[in-house]
mmCIF file of C-alpha atoms in Angstrom:
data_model
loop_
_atom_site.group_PDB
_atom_site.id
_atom_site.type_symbol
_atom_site.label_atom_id
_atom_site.label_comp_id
_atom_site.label_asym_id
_atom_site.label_seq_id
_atom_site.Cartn_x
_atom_site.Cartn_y
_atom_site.Cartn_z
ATOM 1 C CA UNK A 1 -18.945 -5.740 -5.636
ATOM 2 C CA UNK A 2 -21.774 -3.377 -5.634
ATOM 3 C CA UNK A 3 -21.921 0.082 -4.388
ATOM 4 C CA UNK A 4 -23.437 -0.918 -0.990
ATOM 5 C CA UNK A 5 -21.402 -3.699 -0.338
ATOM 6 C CA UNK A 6 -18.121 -0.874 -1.757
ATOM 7 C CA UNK A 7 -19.774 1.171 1.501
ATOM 8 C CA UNK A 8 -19.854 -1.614 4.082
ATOM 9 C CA UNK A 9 -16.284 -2.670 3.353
ATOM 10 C CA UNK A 10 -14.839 0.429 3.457
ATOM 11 C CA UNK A 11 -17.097 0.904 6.908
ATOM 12 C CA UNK A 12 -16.017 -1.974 8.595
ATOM 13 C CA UNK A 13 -12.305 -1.074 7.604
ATOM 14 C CA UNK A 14 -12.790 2.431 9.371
ATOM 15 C CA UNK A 15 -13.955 0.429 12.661
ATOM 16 C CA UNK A 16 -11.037 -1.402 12.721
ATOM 17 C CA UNK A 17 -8.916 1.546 12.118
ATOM 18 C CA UNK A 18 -8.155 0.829 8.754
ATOM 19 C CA UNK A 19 -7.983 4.534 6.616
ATOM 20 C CA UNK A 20 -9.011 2.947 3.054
ATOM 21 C CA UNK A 21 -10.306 4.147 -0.425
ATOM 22 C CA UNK A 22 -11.508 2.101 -3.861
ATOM 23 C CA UNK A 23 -9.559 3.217 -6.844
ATOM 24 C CA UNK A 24 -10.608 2.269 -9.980
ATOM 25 C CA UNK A 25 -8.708 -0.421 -12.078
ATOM 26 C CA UNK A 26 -8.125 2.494 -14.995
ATOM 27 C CA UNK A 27 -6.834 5.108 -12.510
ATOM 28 C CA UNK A 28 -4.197 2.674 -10.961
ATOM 29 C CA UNK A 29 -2.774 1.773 -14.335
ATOM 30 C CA UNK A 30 -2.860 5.929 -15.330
ATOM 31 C CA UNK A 31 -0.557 5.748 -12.354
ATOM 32 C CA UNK A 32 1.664 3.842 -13.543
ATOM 33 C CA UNK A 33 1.787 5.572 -16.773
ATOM 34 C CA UNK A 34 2.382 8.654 -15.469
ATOM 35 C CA UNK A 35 5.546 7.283 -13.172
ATOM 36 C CA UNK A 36 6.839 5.421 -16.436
ATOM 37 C CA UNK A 37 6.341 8.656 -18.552
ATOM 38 C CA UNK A 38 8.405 10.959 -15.774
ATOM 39 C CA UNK A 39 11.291 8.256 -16.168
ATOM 40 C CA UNK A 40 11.137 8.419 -19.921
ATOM 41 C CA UNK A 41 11.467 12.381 -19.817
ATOM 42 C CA UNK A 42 14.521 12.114 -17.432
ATOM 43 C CA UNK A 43 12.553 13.346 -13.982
ATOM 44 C CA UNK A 44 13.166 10.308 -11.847
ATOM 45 C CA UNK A 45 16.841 9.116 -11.648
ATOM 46 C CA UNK A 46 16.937 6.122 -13.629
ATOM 47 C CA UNK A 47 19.451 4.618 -11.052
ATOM 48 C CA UNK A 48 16.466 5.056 -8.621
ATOM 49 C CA UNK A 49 13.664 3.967 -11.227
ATOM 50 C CA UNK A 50 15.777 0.583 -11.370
ATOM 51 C CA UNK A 51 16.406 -0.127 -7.838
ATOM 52 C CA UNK A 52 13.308 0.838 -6.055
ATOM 53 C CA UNK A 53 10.859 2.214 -9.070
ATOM 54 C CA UNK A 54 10.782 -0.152 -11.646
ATOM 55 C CA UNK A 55 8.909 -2.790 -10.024
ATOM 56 C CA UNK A 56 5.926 -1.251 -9.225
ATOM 57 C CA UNK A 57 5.401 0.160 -12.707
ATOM 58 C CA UNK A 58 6.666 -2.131 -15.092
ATOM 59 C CA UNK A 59 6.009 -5.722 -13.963
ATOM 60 C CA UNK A 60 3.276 -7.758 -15.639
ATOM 61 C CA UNK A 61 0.217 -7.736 -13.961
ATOM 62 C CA UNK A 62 -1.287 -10.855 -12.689
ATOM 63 C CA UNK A 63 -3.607 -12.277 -15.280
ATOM 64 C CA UNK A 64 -6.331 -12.353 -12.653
ATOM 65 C CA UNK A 65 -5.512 -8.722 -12.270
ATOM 66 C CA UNK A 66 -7.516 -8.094 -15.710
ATOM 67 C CA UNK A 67 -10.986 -9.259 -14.054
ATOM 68 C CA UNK A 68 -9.928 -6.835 -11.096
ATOM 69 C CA UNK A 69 -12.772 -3.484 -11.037
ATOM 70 C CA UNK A 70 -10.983 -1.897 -8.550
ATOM 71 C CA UNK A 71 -8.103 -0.991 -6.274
ATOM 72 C CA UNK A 72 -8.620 -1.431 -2.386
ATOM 73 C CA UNK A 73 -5.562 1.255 -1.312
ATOM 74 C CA UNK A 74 -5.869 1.180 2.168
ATOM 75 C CA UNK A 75 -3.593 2.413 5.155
ATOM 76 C CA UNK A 76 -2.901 0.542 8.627
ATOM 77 C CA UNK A 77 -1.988 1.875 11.470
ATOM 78 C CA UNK A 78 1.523 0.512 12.867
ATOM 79 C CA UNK A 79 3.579 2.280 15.492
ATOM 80 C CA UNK A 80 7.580 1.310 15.326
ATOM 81 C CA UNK A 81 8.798 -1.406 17.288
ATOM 82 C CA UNK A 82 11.448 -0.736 19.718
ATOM 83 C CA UNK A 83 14.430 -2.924 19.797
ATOM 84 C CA UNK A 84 17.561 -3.611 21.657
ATOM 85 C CA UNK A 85 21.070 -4.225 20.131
ATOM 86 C CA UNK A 86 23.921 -5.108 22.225
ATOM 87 C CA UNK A 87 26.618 -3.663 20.509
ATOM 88 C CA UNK A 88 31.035 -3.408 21.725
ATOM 89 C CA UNK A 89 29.167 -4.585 25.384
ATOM 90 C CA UNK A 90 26.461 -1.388 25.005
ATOM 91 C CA UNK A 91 22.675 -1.816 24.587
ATOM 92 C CA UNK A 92 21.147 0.651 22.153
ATOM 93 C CA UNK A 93 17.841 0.938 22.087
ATOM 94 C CA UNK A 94 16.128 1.570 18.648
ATOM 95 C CA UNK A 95 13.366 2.055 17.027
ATOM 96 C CA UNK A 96 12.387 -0.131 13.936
ATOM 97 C CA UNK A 97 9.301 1.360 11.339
ATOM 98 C CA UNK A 98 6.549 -0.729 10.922
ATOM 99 C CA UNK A 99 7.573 -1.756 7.092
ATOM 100 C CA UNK A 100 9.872 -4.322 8.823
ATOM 101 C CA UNK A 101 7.834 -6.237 11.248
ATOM 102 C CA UNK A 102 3.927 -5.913 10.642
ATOM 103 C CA UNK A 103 3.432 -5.859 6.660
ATOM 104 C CA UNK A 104 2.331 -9.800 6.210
ATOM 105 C CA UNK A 105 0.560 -10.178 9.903
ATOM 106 C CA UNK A 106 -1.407 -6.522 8.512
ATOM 107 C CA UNK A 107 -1.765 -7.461 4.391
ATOM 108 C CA UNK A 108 -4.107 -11.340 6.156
ATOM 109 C CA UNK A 109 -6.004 -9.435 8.376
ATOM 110 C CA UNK A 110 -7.406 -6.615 6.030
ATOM 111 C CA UNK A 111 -7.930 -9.568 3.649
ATOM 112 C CA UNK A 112 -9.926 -11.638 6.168
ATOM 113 C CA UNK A 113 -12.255 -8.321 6.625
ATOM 114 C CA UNK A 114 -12.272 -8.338 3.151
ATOM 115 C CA UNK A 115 -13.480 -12.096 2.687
ATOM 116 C CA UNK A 116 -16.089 -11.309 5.783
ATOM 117 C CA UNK A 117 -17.722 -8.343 4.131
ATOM 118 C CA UNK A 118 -17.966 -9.210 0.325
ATOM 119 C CA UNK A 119 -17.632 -12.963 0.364
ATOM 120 C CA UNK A 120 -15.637 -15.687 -0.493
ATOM 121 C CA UNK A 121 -16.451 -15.364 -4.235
ATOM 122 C CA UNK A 122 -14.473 -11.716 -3.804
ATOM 123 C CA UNK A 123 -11.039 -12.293 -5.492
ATOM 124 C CA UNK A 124 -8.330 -10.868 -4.192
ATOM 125 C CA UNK A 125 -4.683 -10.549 -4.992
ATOM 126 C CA UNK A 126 -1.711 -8.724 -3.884
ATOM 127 C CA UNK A 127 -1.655 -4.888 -5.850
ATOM 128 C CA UNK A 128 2.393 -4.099 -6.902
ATOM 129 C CA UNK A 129 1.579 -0.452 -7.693
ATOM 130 C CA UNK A 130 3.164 2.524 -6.347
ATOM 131 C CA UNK A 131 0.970 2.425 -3.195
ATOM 132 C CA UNK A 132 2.075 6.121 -1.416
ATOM 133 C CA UNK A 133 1.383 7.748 -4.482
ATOM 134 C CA UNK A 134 -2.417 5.592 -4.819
ATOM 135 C CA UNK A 135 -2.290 6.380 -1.212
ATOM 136 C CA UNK A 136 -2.260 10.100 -1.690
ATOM 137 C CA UNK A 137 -3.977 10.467 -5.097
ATOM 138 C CA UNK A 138 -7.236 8.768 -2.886
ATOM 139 C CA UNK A 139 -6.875 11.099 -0.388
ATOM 140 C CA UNK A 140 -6.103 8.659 2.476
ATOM 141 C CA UNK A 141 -2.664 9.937 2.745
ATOM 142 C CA UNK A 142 -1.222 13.534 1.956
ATOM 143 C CA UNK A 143 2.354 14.538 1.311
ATOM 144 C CA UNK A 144 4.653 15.948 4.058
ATOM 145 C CA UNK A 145 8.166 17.096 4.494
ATOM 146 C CA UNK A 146 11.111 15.534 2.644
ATOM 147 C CA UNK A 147 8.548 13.324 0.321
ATOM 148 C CA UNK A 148 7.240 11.345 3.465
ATOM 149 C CA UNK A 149 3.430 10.580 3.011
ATOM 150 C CA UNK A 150 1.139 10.557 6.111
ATOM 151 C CA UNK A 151 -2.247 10.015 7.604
ATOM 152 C CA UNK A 152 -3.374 13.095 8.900
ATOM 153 C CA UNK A 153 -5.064 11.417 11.823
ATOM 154 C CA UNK A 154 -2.774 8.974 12.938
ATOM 155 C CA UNK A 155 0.826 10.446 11.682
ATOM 156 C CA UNK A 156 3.344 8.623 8.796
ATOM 157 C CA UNK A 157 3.516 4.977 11.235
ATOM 158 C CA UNK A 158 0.865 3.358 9.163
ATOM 159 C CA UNK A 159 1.363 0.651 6.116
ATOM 160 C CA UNK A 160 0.394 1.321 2.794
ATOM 161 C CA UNK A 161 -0.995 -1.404 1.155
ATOM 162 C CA UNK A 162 -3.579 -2.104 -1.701
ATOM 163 C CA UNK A 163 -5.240 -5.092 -3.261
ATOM 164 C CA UNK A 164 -6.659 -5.938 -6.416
ATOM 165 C CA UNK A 165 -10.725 -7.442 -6.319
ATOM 166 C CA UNK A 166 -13.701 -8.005 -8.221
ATOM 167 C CA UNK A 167 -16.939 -8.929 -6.864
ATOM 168 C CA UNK A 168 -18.611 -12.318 -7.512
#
């Protein structure tokens, strides 16, 4: 993809209110270096790196991944979702983070503005990388209180997503 299309995509995401950087190929994998290294040296739990770490850092990458120039990190808005549980004859109202009912419906339409702006020769796949951190290492998304990453325009209710792509 070339440095003007780069610009139109990330133009067209703003319009539609998606927050969105390119990261290069090399600086996502440092990434995951660096989160692999802190487990080796004992700073992340390795209970933790297991269960919720482990994925994002040590899987293999798709082999399309290799052709991949760059990282589309990219942040979509997503409000919670209120929702009603009868519970012992009560109704409790709660509300539900946007993790759990907009990821899929959010992941197709970023790639359809994707597809629209730098064609259908753009390939596109899926990135399993430790998004928040890509997130905030971009500058999309900056660290708060108790660890909790957030947009500083539109507060911590927005997805963080990324996807792998190389231009035609």
């Amino acid at each position: 993809m070339s440095r003007k299309d780069s610009d139109e995509l990330l133009r067209s995401l703003r319009a539609k209110g998606v927050s969105a950087r390119l990261v290069s190929t090399l600086a996502a994998e440092t990434v995951r270096e660096n989160v692999r290294s802190l487990h080796r040296e004992g700073a992340i739990d390795d209970g933790l790196y297991k269960e919720w770490i482990r994925r994002y850092v040590e899987h293999p990458l798709p082999r399309d991944y290799r052709k991949a120039k760059s990282v589309l990190v990219y942040s979509w808005p997503s409000p919670p979702k209120q929702v009603r549980f009868d519970w012992n004859g009560k109704g409790l109202d709660l509300l539900v983070p946007p993790t759990y009912h907009d990821y899929w419906e959010s992941m197709s339409t970023v790639r359809r503005l994707v597809r629209e702006v730098a064609g259908a020769d753009c390939y596109i796949s899926k990135a399993v990388l430790p998004l928040k951190l890509l997130s905030v290492m971009s500058g999309i998304a900056r660290y708060g209180r108790n660890n909790i990453s957030y947009v500083e325009t539109d507060g911590s209710f927005r997805i963080q997503m990324g996807s792998a792509g190389s231009g035609p």
